[in-house]
Short mmCIF file of C-alpha atoms in Angstrom, two decimals:
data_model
loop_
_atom_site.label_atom_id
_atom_site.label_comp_id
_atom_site.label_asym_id
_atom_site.label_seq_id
_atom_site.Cartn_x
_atom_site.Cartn_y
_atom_site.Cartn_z
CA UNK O 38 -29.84 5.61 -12.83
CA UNK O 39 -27.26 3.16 -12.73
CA UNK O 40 -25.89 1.32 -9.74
CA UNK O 41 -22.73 2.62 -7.65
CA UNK O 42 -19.79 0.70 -8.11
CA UNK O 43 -18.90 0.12 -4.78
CA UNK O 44 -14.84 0.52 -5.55
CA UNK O 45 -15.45 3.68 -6.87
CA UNK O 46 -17.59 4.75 -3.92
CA UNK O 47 -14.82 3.39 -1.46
CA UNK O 48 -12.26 5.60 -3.41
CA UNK O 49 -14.45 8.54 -2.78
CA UNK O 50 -15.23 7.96 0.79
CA UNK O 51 -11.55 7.73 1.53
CA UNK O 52 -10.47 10.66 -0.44
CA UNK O 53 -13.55 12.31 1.35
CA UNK O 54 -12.49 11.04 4.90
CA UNK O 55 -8.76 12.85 3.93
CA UNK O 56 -10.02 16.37 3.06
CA UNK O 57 -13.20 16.44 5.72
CA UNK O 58 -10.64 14.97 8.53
CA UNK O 59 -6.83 15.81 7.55
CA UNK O 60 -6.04 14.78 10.99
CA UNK O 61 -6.59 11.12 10.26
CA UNK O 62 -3.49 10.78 8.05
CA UNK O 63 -1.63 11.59 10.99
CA UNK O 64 -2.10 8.13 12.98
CA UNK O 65 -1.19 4.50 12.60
CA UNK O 66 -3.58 3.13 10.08
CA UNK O 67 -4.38 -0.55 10.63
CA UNK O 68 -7.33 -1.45 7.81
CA UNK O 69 -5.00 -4.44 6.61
CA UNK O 70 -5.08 -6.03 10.64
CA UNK O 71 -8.99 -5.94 10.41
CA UNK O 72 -10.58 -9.87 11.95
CA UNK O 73 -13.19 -10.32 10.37
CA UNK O 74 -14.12 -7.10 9.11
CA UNK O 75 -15.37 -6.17 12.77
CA UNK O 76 -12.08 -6.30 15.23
CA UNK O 77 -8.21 -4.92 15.37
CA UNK O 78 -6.39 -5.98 17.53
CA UNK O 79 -2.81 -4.20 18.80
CA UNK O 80 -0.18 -5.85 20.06
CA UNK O 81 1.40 -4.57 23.22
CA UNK O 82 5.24 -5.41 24.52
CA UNK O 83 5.78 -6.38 28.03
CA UNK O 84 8.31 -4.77 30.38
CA UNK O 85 11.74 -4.29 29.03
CA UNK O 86 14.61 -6.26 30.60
CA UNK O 87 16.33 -4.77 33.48
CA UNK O 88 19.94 -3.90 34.02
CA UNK O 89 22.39 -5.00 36.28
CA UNK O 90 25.50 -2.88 36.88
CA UNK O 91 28.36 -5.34 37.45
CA UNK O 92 26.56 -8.50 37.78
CA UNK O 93 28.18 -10.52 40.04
CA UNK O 94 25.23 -13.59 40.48
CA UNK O 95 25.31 -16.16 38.09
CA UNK O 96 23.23 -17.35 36.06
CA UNK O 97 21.24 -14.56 36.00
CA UNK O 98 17.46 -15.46 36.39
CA UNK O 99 15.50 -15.56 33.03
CA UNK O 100 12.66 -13.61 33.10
CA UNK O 101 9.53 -14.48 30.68
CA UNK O 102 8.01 -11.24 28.71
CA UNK O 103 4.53 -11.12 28.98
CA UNK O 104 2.76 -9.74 26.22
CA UNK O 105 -0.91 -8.25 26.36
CA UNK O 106 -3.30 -6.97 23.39
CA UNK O 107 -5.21 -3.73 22.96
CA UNK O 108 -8.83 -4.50 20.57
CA UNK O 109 -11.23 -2.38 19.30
CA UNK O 110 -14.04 -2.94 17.23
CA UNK O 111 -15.01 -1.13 14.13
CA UNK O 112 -18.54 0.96 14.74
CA UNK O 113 -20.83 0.78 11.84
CA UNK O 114 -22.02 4.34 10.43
CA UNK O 115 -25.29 4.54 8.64
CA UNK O 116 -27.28 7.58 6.67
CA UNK O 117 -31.18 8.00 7.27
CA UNK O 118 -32.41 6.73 3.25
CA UNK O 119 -33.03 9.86 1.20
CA UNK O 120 -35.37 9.32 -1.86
CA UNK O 121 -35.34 11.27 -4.87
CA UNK O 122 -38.80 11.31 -6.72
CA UNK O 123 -38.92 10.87 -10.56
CA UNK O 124 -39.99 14.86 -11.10
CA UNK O 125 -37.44 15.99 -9.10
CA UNK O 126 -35.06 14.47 -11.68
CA UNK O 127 -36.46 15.53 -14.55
CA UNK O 128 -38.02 18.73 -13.26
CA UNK O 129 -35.51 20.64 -10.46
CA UNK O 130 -32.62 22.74 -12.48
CA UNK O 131 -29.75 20.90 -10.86
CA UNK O 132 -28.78 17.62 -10.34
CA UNK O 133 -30.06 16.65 -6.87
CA UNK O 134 -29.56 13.02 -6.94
CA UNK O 135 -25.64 14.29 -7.04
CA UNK O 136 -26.20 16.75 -4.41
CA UNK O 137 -27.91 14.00 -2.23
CA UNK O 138 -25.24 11.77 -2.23
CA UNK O 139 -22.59 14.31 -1.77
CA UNK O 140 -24.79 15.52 1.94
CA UNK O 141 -24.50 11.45 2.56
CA UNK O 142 -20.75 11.58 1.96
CA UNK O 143 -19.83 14.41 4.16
CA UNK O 144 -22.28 13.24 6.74
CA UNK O 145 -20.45 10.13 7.38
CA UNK O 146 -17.02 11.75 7.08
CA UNK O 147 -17.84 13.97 9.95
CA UNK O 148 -19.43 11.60 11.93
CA UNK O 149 -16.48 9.21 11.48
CA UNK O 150 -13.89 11.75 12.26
CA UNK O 151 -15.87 12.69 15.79
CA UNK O 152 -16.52 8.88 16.83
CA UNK O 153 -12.43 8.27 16.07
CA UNK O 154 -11.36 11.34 18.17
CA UNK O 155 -13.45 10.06 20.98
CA UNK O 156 -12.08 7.22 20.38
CA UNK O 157 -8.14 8.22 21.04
CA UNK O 158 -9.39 8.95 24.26
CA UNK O 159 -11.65 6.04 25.25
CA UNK O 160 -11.45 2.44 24.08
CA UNK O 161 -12.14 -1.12 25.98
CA UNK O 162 -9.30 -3.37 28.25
CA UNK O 163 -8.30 -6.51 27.10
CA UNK O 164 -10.60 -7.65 30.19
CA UNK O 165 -13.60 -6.01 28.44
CA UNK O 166 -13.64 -3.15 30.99
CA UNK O 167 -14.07 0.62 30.04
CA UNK O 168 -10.87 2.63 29.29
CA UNK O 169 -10.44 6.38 29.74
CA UNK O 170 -7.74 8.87 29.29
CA UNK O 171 -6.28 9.01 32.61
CA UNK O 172 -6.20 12.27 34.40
CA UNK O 173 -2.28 12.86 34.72
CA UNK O 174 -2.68 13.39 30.92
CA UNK O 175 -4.84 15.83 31.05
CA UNK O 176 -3.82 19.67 31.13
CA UNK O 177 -6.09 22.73 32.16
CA UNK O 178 -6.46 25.87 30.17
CA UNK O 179 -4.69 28.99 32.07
CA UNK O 180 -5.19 32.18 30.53
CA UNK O 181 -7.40 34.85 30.73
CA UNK O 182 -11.37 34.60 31.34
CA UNK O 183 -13.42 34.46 28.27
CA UNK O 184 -17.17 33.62 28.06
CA UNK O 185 -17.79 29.81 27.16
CA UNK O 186 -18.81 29.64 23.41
CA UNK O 187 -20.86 26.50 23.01
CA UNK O 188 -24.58 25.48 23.83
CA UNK O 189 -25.75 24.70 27.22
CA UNK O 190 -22.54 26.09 28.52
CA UNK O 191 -22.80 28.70 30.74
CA UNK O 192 -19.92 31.16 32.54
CA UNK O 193 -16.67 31.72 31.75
CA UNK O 194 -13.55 29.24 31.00
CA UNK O 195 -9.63 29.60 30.71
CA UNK O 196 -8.42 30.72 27.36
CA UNK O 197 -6.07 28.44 25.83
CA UNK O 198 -2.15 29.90 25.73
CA UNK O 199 0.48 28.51 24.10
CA UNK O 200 1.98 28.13 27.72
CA UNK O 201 -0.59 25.42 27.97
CA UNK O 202 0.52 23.92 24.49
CA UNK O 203 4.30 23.87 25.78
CA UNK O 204 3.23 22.26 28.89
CA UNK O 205 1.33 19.37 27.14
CA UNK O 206 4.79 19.31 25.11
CA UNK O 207 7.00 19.09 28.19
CA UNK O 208 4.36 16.07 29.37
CA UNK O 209 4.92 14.41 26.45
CA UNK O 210 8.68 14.62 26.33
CA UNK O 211 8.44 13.22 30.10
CA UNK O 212 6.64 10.27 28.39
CA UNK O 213 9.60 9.66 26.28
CA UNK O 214 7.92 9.12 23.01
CA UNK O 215 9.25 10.31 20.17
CA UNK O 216 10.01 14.37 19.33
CA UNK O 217 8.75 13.83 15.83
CA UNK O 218 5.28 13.10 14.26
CA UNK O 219 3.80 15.45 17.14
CA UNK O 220 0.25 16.74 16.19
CA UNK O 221 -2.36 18.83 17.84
CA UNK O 222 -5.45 19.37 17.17
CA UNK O 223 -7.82 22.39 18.45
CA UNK O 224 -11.12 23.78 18.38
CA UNK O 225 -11.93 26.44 16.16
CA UNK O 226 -12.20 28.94 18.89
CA UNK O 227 -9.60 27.80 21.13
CA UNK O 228 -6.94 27.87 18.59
CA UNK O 229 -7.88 31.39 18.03
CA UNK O 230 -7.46 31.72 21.98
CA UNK O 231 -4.03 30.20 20.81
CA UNK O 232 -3.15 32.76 18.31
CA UNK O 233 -4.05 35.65 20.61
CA UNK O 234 -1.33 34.26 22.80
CA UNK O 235 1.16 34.47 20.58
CA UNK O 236 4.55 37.28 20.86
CA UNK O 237 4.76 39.01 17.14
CA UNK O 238 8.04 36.96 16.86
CA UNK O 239 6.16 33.48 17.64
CA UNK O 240 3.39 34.47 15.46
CA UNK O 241 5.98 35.05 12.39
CA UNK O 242 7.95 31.60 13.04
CA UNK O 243 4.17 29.88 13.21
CA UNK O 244 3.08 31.16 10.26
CA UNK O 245 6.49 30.34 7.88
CA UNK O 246 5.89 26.48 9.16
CA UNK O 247 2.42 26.24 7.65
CA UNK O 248 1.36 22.88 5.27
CA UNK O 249 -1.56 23.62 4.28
CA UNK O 250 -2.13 20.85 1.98
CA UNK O 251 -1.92 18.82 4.43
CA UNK O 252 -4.19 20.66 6.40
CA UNK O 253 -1.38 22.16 8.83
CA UNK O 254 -1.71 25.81 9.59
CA UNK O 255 1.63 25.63 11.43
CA UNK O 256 3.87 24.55 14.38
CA UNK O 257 4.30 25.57 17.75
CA UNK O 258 5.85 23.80 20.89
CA UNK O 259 7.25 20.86 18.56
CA UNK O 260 3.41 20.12 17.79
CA UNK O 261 1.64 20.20 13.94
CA UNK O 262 -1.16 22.37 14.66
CA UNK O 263 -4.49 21.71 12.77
CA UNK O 264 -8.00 23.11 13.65
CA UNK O 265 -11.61 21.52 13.42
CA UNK O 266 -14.82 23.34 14.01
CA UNK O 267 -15.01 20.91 17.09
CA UNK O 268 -12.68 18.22 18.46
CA UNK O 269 -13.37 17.03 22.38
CA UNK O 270 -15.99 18.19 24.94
CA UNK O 271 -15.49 17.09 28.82
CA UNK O 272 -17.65 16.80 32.05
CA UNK O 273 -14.84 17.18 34.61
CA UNK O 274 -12.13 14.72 33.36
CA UNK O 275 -14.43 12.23 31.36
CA UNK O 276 -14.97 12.63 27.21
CA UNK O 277 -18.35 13.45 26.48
CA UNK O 278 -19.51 11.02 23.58
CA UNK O 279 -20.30 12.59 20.33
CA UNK O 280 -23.50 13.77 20.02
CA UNK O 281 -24.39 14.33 22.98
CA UNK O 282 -25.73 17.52 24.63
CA UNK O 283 -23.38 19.67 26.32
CA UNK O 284 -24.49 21.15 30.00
CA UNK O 285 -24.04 24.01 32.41
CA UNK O 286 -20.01 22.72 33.31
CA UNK O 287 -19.17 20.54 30.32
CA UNK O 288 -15.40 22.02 28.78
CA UNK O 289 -14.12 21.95 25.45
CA UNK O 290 -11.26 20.08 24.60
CA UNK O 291 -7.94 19.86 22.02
CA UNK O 292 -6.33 16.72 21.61
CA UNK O 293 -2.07 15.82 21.31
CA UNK O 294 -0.98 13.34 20.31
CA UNK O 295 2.65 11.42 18.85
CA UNK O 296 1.61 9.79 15.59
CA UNK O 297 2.57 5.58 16.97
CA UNK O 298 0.41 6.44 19.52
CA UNK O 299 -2.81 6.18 18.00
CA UNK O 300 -4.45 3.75 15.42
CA UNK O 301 -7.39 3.59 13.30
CA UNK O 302 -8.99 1.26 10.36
CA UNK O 303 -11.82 1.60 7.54
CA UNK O 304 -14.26 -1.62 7.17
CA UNK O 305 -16.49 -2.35 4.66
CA UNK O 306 -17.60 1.05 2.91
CA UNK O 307 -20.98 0.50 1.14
CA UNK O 308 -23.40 2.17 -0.92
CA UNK O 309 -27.21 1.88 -1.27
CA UNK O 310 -29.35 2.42 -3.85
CA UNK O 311 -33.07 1.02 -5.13
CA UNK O 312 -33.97 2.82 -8.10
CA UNK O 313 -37.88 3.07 -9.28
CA UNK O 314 -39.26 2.52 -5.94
CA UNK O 315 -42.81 2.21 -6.58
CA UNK O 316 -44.03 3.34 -2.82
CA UNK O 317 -41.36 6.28 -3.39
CA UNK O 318 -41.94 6.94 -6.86
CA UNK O 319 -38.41 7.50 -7.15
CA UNK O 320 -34.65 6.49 -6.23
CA UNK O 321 -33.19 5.98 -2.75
CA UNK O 322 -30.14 6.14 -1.22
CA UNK O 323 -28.50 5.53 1.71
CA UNK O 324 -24.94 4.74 2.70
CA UNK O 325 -22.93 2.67 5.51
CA UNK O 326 -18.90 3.04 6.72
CA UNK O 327 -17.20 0.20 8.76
CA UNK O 328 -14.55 2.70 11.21
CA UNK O 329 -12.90 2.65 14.20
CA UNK O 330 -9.77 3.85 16.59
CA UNK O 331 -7.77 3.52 19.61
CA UNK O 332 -5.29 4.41 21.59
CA UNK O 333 -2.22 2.18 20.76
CA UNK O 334 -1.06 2.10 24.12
CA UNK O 335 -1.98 0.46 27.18
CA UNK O 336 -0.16 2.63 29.19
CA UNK O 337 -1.94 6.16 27.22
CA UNK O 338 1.78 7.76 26.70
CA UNK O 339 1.47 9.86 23.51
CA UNK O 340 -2.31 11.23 24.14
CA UNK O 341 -2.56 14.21 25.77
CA UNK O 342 -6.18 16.55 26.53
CA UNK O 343 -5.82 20.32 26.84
CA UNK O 344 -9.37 20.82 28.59
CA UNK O 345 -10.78 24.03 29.18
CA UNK O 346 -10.62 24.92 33.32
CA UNK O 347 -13.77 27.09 34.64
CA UNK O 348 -13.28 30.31 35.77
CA UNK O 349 -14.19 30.50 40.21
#
């Protein structure tokens, strides 16, 4: 067959990585500040001046404003090679090499979209240390017991109310970032937990603020609500990397956040393809994705975890 052109498979990735993860046009997007196709880098302002009510000590004592830098480094996403043998093509009653590369496509767009979620709420100091969410940002689920939903868990957990989403809004508004360009994001389950919470009244003033082309099902407590068949998993108050198995006491999490407040950037977007393999006796293909993310913010204001709580 012939070869991918790589532009073309960039414009599908990224119109891919919109409809898989709606979410993602919802944050700073910093592609153009990419060093080196590996490294962004964020700028961070230093403390604001102070004020002086009736100043009466002169000259007042100029004060230097020291900046600092938030980086992050773009992960590299690769598929496992598929191959494609020469009957198959000619033989099979649909077009598989098609359907191959579409499973590659949507592979990498979920796999991107749960690496840059964990990412809002990890990331790396300018001194190379780790960086977590910090724990006054996270909230705990307070409603009624319900049996935990995912594998490995075990017991029950706090549903999630919208008392818990107007909480994480009153947090935020304590943050002073801006009242606009809120988002949340929840859990499949947990925003049915959410729903289930709702007065008839509520539920008719969520429903009439729906965008669903934009992936929005509606708006509650100032926040954009979207769902995702998973978002954030926690043991205690530390993210769980993607991928990884949950246990006995791990908690599902939704994530808030103000739009400035988080950042991510697309590298190089590649496929690959060797036609008439002779050890395959067909095509393969495989394909790679440059991404990354970050909280913008040294100080985490903006990003906000509604964890599950456990049930005593």
């Amino acid at each position: 067959m012939s070869p991918i052109p790589v532009q073309v498979f960039r414009d599908y990735i990224i119109e891919k990585l919109r409809k898989v993860n709606p979410f993602l046009a919802f944050a700073i997007i910093e592609t153009a500040f990419v060093l080196g196709g590996a490294v962004v880098h964020i700028p961070n302002a230093g403390a604001s001046p102070t004020v002086v009510k009736n100043r009466s000590t002169f000259p007042a004592t100029a004060v230097q404003r020291t900046d600092s830098f938030v980086t992050y480094a773009l992960n590299v996403f690769t598929t496992t090679p598929t191959f494609v043998t020469w009957h198959e093509e000619n033989e099979i009653s649909y077009d598989k090499t098609d359907s191959v590369l579409n499973d590659h496509v949507q592979t990498l767009m979920e796999a991107v979209g749960d690496d840059i979620l964990y990412a809002w709420v990890t990331g790396i100091k300018a001194d190379g240390s780790a960086d977590v969410i910090p724990a006054a940002n996270i909230i705990k689920t307070t409603g009624s017991a319900i049996a935990a939903t995912e594998d490995g868990q075990t017991g029950n957990r706090k549903a999630f109310t919208y008392a818990d989403l107007a909480k994480a809004q009153a947090l935020m508004n304590k943050m002073n970032v801006p009242k606009t360009n809120r988002y949340a994001l929840l859990e499949s389950y947990q925003y049915q937990q959410l729903i289930d919470s709702l007065s008839s009244n509520q539920m008719a003033a969520f429903q009439q603020t729906a965008d669903i082309a934009n992936g929005i099902v509606g708006r509650l407590a100032g926040f954009n609500i979207l769902e995702r068949s998973s978002v954030l998993a926690f043991n205690g108050n530390t993210p769980i990397a993607p991928g990884t198995a949950l246990g006995a006491a791990s908690n599902l999490g939704a994530l808030c956040w103000q739009k400035d407040s988080v950042a991510l950037a697309l590298g190089d977007i590649k496929p690959f393809q060797d036609d008439d393999n002779p050890q395959y006796y067909g095509d393969i293909f495989s394909a790679a994705v440059k991404a990354g993310g970050r909280c913008r913010r040294q100080d985490w204001a903006g990003v906000i975890a509604i964890v599950q709580d456990a049930v005593a």
